[in-house]
Each structure stands twice: as structure tokens, then as C-alpha cells.
mmCIF file of C-alpha atoms and ligand atoms in Angstrom:
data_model
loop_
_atom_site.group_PDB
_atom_site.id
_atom_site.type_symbol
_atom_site.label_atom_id
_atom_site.label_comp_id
_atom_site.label_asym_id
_atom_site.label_seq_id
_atom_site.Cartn_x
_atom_site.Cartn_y
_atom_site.Cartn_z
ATOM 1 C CA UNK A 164 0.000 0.000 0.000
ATOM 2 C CA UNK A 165 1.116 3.470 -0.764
ATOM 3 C CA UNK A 166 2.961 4.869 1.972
ATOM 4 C CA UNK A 167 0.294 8.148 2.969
ATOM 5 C CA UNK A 168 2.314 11.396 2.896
ATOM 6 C CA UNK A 169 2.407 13.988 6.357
ATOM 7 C CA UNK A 170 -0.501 15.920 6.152
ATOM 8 C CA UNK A 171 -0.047 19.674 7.663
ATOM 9 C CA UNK A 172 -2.859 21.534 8.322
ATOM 10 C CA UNK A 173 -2.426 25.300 8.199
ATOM 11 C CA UNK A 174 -4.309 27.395 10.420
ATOM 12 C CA UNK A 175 -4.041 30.668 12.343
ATOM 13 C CA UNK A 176 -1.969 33.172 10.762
ATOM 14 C CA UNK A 177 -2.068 37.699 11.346
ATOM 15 C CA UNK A 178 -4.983 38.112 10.096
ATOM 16 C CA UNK A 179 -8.366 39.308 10.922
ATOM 17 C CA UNK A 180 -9.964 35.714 10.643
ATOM 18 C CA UNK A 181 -7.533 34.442 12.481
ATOM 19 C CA UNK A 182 -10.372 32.961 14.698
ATOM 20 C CA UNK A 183 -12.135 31.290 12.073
ATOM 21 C CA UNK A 184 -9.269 29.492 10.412
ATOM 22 C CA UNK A 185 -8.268 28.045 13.667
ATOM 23 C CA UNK A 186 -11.736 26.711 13.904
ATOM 24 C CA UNK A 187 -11.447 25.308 10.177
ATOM 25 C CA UNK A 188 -8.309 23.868 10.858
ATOM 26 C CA UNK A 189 -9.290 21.836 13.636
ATOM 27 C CA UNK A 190 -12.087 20.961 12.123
ATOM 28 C CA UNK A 191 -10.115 19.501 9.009
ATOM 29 C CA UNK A 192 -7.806 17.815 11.327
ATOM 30 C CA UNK A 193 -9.893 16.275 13.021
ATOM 31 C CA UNK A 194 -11.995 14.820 10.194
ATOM 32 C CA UNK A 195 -8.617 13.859 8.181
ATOM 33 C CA UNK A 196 -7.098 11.931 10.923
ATOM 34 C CA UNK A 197 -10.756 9.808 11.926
ATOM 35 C CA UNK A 198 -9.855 9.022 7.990
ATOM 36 C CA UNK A 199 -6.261 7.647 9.009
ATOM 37 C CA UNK A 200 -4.243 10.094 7.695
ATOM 38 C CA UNK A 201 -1.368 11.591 9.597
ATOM 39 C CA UNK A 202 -1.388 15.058 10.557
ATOM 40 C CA UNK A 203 0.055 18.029 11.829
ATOM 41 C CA UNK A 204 -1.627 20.552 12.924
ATOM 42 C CA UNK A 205 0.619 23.852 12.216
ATOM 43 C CA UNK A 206 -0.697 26.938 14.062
ATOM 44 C CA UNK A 207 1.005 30.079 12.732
ATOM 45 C CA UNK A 208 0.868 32.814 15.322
ATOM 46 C CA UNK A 209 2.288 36.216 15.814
ATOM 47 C CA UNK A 210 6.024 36.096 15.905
ATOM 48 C CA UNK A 211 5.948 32.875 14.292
ATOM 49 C CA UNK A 212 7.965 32.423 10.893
ATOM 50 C CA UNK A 213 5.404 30.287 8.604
ATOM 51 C CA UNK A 214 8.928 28.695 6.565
ATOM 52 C CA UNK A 215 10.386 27.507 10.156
ATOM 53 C CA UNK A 216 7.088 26.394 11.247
ATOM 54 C CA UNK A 217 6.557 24.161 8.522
ATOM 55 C CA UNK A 218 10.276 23.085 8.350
ATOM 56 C CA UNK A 219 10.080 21.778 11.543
ATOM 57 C CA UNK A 220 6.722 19.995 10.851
ATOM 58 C CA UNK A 221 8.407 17.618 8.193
ATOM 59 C CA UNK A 222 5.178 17.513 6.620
ATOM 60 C CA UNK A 223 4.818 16.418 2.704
ATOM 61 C CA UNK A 224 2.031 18.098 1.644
ATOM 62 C CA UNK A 225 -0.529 21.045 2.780
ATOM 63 C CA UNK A 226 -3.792 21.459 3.682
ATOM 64 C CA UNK A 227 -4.639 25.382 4.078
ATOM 65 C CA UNK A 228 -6.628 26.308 6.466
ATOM 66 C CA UNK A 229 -6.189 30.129 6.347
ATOM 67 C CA UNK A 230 -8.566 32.803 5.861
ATOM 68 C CA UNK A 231 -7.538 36.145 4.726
ATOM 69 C CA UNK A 232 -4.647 38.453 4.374
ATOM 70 C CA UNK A 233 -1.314 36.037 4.450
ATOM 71 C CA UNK A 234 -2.919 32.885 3.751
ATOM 72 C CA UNK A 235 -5.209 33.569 0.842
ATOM 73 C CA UNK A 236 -3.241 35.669 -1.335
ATOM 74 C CA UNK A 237 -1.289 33.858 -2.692
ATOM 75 C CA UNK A 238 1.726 34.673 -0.413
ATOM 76 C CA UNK A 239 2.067 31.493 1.427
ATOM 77 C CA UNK A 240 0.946 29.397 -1.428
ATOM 78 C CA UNK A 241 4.306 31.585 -3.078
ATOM 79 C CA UNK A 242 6.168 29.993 -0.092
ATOM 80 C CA UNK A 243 5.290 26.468 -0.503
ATOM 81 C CA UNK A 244 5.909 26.350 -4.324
ATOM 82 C CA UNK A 245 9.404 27.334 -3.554
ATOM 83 C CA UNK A 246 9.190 24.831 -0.837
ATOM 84 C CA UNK A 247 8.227 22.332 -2.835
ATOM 85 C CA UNK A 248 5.182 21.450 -0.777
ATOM 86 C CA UNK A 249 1.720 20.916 -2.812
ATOM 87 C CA UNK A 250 -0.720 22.607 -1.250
ATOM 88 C CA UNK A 251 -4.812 22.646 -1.429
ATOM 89 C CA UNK A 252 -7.000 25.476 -3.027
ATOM 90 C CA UNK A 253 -5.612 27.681 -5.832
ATOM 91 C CA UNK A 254 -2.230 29.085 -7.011
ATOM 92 C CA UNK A 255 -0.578 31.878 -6.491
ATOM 93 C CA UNK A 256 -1.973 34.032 -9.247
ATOM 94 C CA UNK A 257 -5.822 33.616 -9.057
ATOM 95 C CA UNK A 258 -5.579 33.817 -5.014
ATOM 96 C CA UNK A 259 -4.154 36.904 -5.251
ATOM 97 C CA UNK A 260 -6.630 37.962 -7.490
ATOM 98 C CA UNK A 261 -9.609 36.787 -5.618
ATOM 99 C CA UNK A 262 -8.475 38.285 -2.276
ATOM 100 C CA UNK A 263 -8.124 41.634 -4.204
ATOM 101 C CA UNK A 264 -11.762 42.957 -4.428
ATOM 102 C CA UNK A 265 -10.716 45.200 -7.063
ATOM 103 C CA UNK A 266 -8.281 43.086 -9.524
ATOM 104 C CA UNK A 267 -10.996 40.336 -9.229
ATOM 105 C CA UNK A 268 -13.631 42.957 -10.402
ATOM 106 C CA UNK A 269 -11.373 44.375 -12.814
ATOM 107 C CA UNK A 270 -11.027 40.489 -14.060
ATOM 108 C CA UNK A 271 -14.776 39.806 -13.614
ATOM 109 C CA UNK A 272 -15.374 42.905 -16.365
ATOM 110 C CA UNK A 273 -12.779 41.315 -19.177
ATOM 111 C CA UNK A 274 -14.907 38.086 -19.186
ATOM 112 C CA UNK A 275 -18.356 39.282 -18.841
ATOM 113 C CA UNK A 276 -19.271 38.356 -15.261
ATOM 114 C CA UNK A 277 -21.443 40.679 -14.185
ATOM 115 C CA UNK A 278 -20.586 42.620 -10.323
ATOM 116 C CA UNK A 279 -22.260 45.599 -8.988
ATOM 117 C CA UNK A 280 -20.567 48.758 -10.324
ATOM 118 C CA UNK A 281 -18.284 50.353 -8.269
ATOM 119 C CA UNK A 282 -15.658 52.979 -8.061
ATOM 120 C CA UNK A 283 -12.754 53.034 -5.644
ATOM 121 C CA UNK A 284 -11.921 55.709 -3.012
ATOM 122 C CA UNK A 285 -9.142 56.962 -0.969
ATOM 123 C CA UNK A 286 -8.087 59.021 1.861
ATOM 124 C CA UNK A 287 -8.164 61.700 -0.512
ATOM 125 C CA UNK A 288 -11.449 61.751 -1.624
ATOM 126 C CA UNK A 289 -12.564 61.788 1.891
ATOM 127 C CA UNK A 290 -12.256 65.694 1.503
ATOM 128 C CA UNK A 291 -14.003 66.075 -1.727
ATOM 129 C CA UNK A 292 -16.329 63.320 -1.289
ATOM 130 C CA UNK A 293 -19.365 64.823 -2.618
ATOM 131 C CA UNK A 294 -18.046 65.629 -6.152
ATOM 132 C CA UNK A 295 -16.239 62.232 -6.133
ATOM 133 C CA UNK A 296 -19.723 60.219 -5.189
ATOM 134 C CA UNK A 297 -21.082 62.780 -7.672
ATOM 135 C CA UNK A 298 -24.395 61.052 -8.966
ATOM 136 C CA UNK A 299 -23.170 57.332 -8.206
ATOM 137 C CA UNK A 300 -26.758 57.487 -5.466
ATOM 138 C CA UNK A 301 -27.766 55.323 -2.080
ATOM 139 C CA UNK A 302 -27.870 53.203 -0.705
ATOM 140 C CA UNK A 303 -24.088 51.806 -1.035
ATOM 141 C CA UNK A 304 -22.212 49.280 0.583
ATOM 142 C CA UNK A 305 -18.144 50.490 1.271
ATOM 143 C CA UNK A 306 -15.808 47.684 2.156
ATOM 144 C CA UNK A 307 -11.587 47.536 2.678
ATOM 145 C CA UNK A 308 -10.407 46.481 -0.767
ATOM 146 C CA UNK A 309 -9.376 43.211 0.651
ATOM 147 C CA UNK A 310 -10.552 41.734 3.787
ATOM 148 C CA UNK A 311 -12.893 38.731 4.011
ATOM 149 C CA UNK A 312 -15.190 37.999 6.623
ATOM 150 C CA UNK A 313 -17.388 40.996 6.049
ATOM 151 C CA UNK A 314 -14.515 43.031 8.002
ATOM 152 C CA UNK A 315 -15.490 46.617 7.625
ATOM 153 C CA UNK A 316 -18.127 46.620 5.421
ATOM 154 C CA UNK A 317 -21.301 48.958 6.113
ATOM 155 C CA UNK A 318 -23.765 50.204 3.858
ATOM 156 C CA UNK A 319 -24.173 53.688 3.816
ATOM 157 C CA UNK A 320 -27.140 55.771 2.745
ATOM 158 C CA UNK A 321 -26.300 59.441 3.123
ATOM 159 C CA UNK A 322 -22.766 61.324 2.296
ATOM 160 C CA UNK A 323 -21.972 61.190 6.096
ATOM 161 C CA UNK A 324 -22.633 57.201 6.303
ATOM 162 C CA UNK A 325 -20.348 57.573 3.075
ATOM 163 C CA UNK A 326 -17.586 59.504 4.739
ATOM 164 C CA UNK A 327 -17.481 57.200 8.038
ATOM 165 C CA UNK A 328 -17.857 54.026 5.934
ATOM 166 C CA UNK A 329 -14.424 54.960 4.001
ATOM 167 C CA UNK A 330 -12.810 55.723 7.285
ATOM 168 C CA UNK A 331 -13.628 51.915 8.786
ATOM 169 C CA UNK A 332 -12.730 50.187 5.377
ATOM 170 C CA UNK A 333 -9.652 52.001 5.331
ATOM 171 C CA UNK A 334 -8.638 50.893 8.449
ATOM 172 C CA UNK A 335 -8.027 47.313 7.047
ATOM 173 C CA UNK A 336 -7.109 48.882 3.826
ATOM 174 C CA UNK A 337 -5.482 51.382 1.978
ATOM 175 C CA UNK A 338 -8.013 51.975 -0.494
ATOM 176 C CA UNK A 339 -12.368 51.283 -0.089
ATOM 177 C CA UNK A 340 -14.496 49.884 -2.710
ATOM 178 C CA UNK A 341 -17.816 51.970 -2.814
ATOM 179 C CA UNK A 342 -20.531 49.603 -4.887
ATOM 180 C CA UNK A 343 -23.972 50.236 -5.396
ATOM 181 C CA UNK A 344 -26.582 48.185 -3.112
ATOM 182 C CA UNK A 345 -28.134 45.279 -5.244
ATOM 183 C CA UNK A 346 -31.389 44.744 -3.712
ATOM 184 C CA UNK A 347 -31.514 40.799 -3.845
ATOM 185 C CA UNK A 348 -31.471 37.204 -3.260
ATOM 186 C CA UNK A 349 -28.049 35.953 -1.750
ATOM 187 C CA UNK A 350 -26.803 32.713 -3.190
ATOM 188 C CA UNK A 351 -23.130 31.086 -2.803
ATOM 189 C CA UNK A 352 -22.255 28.670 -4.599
ATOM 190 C CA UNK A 353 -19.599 26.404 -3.292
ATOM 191 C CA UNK A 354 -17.074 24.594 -6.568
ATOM 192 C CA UNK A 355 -14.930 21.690 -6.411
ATOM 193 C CA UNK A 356 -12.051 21.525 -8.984
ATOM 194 C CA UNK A 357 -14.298 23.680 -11.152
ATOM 195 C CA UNK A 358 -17.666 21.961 -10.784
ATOM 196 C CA UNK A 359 -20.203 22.900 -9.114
ATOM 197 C CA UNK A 360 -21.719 21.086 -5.930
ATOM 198 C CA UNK A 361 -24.828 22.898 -5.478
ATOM 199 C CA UNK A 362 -25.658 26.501 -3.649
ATOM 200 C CA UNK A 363 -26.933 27.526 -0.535
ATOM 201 C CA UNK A 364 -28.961 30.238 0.187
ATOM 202 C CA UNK A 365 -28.017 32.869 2.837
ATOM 203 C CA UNK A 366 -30.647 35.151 4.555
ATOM 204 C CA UNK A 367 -29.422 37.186 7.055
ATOM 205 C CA UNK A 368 -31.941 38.779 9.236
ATOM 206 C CA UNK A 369 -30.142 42.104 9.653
ATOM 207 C CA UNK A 370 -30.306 42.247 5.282
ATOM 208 C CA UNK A 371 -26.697 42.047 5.581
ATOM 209 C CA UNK A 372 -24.568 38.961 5.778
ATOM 210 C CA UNK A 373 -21.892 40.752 7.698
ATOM 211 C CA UNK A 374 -19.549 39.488 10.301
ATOM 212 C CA UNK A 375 -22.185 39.091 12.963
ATOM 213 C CA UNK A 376 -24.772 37.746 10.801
ATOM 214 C CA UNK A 377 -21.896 35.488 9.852
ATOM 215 C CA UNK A 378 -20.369 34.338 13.001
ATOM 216 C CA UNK A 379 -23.947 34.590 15.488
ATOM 217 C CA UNK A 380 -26.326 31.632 15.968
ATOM 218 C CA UNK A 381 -29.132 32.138 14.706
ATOM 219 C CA UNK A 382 -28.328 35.717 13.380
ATOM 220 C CA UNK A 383 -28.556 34.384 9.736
ATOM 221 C CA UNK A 384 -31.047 31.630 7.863
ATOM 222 C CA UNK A 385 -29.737 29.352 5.292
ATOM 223 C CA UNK A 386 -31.330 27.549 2.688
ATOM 224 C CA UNK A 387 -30.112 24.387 0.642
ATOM 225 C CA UNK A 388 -31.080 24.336 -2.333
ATOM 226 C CA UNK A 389 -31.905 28.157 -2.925
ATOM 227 C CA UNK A 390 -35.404 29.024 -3.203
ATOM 228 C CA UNK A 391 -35.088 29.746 -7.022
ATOM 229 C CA UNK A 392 -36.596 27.738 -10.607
ATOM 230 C CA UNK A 393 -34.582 25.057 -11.269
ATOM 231 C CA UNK A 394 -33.366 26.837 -14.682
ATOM 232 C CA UNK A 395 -32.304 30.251 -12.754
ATOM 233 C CA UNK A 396 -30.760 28.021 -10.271
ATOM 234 C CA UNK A 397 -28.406 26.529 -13.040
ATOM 235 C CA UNK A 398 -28.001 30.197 -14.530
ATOM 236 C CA UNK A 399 -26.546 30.918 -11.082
ATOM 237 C CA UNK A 400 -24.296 27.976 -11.042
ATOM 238 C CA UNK A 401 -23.055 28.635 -14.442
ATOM 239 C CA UNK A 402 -22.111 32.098 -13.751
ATOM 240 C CA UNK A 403 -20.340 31.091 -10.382
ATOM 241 C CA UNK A 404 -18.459 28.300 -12.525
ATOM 242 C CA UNK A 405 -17.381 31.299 -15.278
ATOM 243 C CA UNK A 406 -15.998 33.773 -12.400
ATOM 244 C CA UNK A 407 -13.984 31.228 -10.138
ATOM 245 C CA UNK A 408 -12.657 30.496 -14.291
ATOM 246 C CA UNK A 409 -11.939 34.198 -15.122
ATOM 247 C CA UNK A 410 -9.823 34.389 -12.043
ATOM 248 C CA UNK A 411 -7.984 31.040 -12.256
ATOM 249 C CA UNK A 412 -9.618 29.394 -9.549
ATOM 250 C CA UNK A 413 -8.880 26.033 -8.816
ATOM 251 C CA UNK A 414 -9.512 22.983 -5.851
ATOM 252 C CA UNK A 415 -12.104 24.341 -3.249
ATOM 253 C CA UNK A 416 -13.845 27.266 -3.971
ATOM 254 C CA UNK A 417 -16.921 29.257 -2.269
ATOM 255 C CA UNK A 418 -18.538 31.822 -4.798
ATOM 256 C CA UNK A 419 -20.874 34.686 -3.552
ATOM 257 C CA UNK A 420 -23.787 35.799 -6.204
ATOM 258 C CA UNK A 421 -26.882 38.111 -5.896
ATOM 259 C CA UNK A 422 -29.976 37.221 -7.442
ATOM 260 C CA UNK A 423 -32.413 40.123 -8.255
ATOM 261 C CA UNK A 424 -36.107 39.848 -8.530
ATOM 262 C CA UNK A 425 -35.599 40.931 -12.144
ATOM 263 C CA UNK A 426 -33.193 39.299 -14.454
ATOM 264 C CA UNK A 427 -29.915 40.106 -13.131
ATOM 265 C CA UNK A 428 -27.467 38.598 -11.405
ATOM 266 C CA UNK A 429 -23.930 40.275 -9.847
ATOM 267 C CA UNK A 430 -20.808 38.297 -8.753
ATOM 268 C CA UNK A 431 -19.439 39.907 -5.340
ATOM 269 C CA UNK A 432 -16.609 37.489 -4.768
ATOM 270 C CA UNK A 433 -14.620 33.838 -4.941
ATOM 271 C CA UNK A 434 -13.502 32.967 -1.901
ATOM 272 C CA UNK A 435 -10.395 30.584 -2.577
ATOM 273 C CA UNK A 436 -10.055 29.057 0.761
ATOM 274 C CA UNK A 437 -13.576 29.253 2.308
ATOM 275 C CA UNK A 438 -14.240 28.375 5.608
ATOM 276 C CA UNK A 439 -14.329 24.754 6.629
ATOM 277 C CA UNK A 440 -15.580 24.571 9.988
ATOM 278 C CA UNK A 441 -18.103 21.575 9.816
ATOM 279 C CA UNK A 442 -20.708 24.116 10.026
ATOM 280 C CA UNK A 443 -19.834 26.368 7.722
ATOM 281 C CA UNK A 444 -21.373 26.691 4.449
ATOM 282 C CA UNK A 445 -19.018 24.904 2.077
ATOM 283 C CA UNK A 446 -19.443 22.102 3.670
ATOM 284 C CA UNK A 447 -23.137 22.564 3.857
ATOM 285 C CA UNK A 448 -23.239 22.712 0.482
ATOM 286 C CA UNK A 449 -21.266 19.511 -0.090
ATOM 287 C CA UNK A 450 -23.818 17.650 2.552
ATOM 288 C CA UNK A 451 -26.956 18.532 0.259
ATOM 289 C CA UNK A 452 -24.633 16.648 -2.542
ATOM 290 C CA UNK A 453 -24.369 14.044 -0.839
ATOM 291 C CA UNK A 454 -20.232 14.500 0.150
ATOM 292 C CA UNK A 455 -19.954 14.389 4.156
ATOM 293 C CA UNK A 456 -17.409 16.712 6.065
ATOM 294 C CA UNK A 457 -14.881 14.187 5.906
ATOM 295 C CA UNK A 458 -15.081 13.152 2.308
ATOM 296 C CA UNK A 459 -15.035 17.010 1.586
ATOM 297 C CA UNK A 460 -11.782 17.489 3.449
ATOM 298 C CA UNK A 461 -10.830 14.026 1.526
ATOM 299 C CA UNK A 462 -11.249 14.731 -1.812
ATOM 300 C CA UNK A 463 -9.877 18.774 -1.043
ATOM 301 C CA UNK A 464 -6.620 16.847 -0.010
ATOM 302 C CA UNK A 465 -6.441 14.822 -2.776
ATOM 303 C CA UNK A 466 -6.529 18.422 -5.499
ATOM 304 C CA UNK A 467 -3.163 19.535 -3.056
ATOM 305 C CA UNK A 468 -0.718 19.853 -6.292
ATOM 306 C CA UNK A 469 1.936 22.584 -7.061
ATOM 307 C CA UNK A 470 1.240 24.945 -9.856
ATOM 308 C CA UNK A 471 3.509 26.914 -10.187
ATOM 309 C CA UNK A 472 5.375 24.257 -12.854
ATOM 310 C CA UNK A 473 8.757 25.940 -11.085
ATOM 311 C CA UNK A 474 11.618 23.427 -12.176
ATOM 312 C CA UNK A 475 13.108 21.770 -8.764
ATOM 313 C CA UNK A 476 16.094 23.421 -9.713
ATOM 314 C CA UNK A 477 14.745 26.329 -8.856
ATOM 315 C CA UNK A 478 13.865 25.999 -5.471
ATOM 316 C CA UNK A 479 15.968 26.691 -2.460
ATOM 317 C CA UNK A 480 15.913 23.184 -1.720
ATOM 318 C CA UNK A 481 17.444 22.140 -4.605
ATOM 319 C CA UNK A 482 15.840 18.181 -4.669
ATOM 320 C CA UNK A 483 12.571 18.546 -3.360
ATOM 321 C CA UNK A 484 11.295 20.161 0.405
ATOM 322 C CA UNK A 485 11.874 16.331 1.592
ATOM 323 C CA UNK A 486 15.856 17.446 1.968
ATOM 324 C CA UNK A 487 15.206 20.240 3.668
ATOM 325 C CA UNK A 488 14.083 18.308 6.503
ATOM 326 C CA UNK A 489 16.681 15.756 6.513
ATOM 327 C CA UNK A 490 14.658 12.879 6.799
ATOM 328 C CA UNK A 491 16.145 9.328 6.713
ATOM 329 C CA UNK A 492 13.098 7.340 5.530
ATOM 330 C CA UNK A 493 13.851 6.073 1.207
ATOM 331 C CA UNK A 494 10.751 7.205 0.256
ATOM 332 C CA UNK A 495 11.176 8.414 -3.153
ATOM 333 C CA UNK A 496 11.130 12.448 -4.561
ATOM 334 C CA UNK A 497 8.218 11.106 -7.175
ATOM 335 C CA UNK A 498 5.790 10.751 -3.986
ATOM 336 C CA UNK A 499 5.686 14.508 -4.293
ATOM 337 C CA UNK A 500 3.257 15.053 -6.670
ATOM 338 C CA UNK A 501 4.214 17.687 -9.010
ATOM 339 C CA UNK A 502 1.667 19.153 -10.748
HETATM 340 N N1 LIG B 817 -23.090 45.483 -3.731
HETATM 341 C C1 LIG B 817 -23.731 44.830 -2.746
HETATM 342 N N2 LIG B 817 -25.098 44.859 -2.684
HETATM 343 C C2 LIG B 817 -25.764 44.222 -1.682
HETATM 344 N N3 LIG B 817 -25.143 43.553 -0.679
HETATM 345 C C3 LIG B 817 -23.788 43.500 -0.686
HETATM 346 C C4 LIG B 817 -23.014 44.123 -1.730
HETATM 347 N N4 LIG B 817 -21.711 43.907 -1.460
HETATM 348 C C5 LIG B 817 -21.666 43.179 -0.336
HETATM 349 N N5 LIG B 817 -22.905 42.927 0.144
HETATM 350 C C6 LIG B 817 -23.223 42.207 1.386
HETATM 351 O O1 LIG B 817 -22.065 42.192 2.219
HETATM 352 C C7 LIG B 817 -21.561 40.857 2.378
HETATM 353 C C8 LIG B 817 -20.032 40.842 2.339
HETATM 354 O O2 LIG B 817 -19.549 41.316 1.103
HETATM 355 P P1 LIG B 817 -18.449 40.561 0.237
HETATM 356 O O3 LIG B 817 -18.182 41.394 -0.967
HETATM 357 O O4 LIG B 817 -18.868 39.150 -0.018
HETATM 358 O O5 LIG B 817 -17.167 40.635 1.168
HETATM 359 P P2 LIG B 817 -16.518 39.626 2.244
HETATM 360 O O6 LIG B 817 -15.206 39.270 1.680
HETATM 361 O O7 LIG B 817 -16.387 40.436 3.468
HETATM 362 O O8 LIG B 817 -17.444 38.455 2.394
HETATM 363 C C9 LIG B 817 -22.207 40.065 1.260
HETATM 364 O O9 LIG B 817 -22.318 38.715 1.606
HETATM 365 C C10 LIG B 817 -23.552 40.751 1.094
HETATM 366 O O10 LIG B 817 -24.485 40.349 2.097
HETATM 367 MG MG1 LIG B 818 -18.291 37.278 0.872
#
């Protein structure tokens, strides 16, 4: 039987979901060692430095559990290419482009996926911000260009809503994304290596799915399947399958979609490494498809590849990562999968 490589499971990390990726990562731990694997779980805290971390955790390949700034984009999937560690989710490239609210719009435009308009803003409109809002109207919603988690985002419905709703996204951020308000149906559709497993619907009782409707009991209804025809339903799918494509997406991926009475619908965002707790909605989704929490984290595990196609050559560790930690056992470089 083929020898089963070190898992690592990848969880903490500086940013502001911090909390939720340590509750993803035990959760994926958890689930992947009840399935025999061997794992490691590798918290990355403040002061920590991720390379030494996961050089000391001789493990073979890595399952990220990070959320956010750090983890999802694309800087520590940069790290383990040049590692020479596969790792789950997407690359480098179309993680940094998902975490960045406005390259992924920007990307979103060039292949016809349709996201609420928008314009950006700065500390510098702040002093001019009536001329710069011009006749763009209310409501709006303002959020940091990239933060997850619904971290500073408000919805603002008068110029001094605006002005405040800048200043708290660009706390996280150095530049806010002000989009118009799409009065609609919330859907997210959660992918798997580019197909879709079905969508959940998300109704938060507030009207917006922000980070206490996201992270309070009970603050927020959801509803598997969505409450749409079957041939809108597909329409939504389709359209979450084209954006995760425009930016690259690959392995697990969560995509967030309105759904207007009318006709339209509006990407917001592809979240590349989308929360994993067993109640969160990824998993959800996979449940009404009939994949359970630990076949999810399974089959997630088995899409960890590099991409990257960097030659071994060159990477610091000239072989393959299994050098770097000295390890005695003859288990040969080809285990590595590289992809
Ligand atoms: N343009 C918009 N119109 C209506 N609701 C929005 C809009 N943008 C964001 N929202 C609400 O705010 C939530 C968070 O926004 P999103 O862009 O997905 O950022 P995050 O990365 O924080 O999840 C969404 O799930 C949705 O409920
Ligand atoms: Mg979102």
C-alpha cells in the first residue's frame, strides 16, 4: 500500500480571521485523521515564521486552512511552491486575485461576469467626497479592498454614512471599494475543482450577511437548495463556474452571487479558501450533494498539487522540500506530486 504522505494543516496566521481558520483547521484535522491520515496541525501565530514552522513539521504536503490576508493571497501558497510542498486550493496568481476585491472585479469585467458597479476611493477623496460620489446614489455598501469575513463593510445611505464608511474600510485597507446596493437574493455557490456542488442560500436577518450575521447563531437563515426555478438556479451555477474560471480558480472554492427579482445577477466574490468549519457553508453545500465533512476534506486533499510548474532546480531546496528536513526514511522524490 502506498505509503500516505504527512498531512499539515495550516491554520491561524495575522490576520483578521484568524479565529475562524483556527476553527477550520481543527475541524479539518480532526476529520482527516478519523480518515487515518497523519497530521500536523501547524498553528502560525504572531512572531511565528510560517517557513520555520513548517520546516520543523516535516510535513509532505498542505492542507490550508487560512482565511484572509497572508494565507489567501497567494503569499504562502508563493512559499510552498518554492518549498516544494503541494498545497490545497488555488495558485498563487488567481488567489491573489480573488483576495483583491478590485483586480478580481477588474477580471470579472474582461470576461463578462457581471458585479455591482463600483468605483474606488481613498483618503483623498474623503475631503471632496461629494463631487467624487457625484451622482453614483444610495444606498451603497463600502468595504476595505481586501478583507474577508465581512470586516469593515457597512452600507451607507447618506454622504456622512459615506464619509465614516471609508474611514472603517480604510482601516483594514489602503483603499475602499464603494458599490452600489443590489437589492436581492443571496446565493453562494460552493465549486470543487471547477464543478459545481450545489448553492446555498443565505438570509441574514439584519439584510446584511456581515460578520455578525456570519459568526452569530441564529443571526442568519440558510437555505439548501436556494429558493429559485430550477433553470435560474443553473443560470446561477453557471455564472459562479465562469468567475472562479476568469480568475484562475482552482480545488475548493466558495462563490458569492446576488440574485435580483428581475433578471440580473452580480458576482461579489470567490472565496479561494472558504471556511471549513463543519458548520460552515461549504461544507453545507457539499452535505446537500451528498459528500460528508470528511469526504469534503478528503477529496480537497487529494486536489493539493503545485502549480507553479517551477523546475526543482529552482527551489531553495534544490531536490525537493523532503531534503530540507533531513529525513532518513527512502521514500522516493516522485511521492511529491508535481503538478
Ligand atoms: N453590492 C452589494 N449589494 C448588496 N449587498 C452586498 C453588496 N456587497 C456586499 N454585500 C453584502 O455584504 C456581504 C459581504 O460582502 P463581500 O463582498 O462578499 O465581502 P466579504 O469578503 O467580506 O465576504 C455580502 O455577503 C452581502 O451580504
Ligand atoms: Mg463574501
Amino acid at each position: 500500500m502506498e505509503r500516505r504522505r504527512k498531512v499539515g494543516v495550516i491554520m491561524g496566521g495575522p490576520s483578521a480571521e484568524r479565529d475562524v481558520s483556527l476553527r477550520t483547521g481543527e475541524g479539518v484535522a480532526k476529520a482527516l485523521e478519523e480518515r487515518g491520515h497523519s497530521v500536523a496541525r501547524v498553528v502560525f501565530s504572531t512572531g511565528d515564521v510560517l517557513p520555520e514552522l513548517i520546516k520543523a513539521s516535516r510535513i509532505e504536503v498542505a492542507f490550508l486552512a487560512l482565511h484572509g490576508r497572508g494565507g489567501e493571497d497567494g503569499c504562502v501558497q508563493g512559499m510552498l511552491e518554492l518549498l516544494g510542498i503541494p498545497y490545497t486550493g488555488s495558485g498563487v496568481l488567481a488567489s491573489a486575485l480573488a483576495m483583491d476585491k478590485l483586480k478580481a472585479k477588474e477580471m470579472f469585467r474582461l470576461h463578462n461576469v457581471p458585479t455591482p458597479p463600483y468605483y474606488v476611493a481613498t483618503d483623498a477623496d474623503l475631503t471632496d467626497l461629494e463631487e467624487v460620489h457625484g451622482s453614483f446614489g444610495f444606498p451603497v455598501i463600502v468595504k476595505p479592498r481586501g478583507e474577508g469575513s465581512s470586516v469593515g463593510v457597512t452600507k451607507a445611505h447618506n454622504l456622512a454614512e459615506l464619509a465614516s464608511g471609508i474611514e472603517k474600510a480604510l482601516a483594514h485597507d489602503a483603499c475602499a471599494l464603494v458599490e452600489r446596493f443590489i437589492p436581492a437574493m443571496e446565493v453562494h455557490v460552493g465549486l470543487l475543482d471547477g464543478r459545481v456542488l450545489g448553492a446555498i442560500e443565505v438570509v441574514p436577518k439584519s439584510g446584511l450577511y456581515d460578520y455578525h450575521s456570519k459568526y452569530t447563531a441564529g443571526a442568519t437563515e440558510y437555505i439548501c437548495p436556494p429558493r429559485l426555478p430550477s433553470t435560474r438556479a443553473r443560470g446561477v451555477m453557471t455564472l459562479a463556474e465562469r468567475a472562479a474560471k476568469a480568475l484562475g480558480c482552482t480545488g475548493a472554492c466558495r462563490v458569492d452571487v446576488l440574485v435580483t427579482e428581475g433578471e440580473n445577477e452580480y458576482v461579489l466574490e470567490v472565496n479561494t479558501l472558504p471556511g471549513m468549519t463543519p458548520t460552515s457553508l461549504l461544507p453545507k453545500i457539499a452535505a446537500s450533494a451528498g459528500i460528508d465533512y470528511g469526504a469534503l476534506c478528503e477529496a480537497i486533499l487529494e486536489g493539493a498539487t503545485l502549480r507553479a510548474g517551477l523546475r526543482p532546480a529552482v527551489r531553495p531546496a534544490a531536490a525537493s522540500h523532503v531534503s530540507l528536513h533531513d529525513v532518513e526514511e527512502s521514500e522516493p522524490i516522485s511521492a511529491v506530486k508535481v503538478g
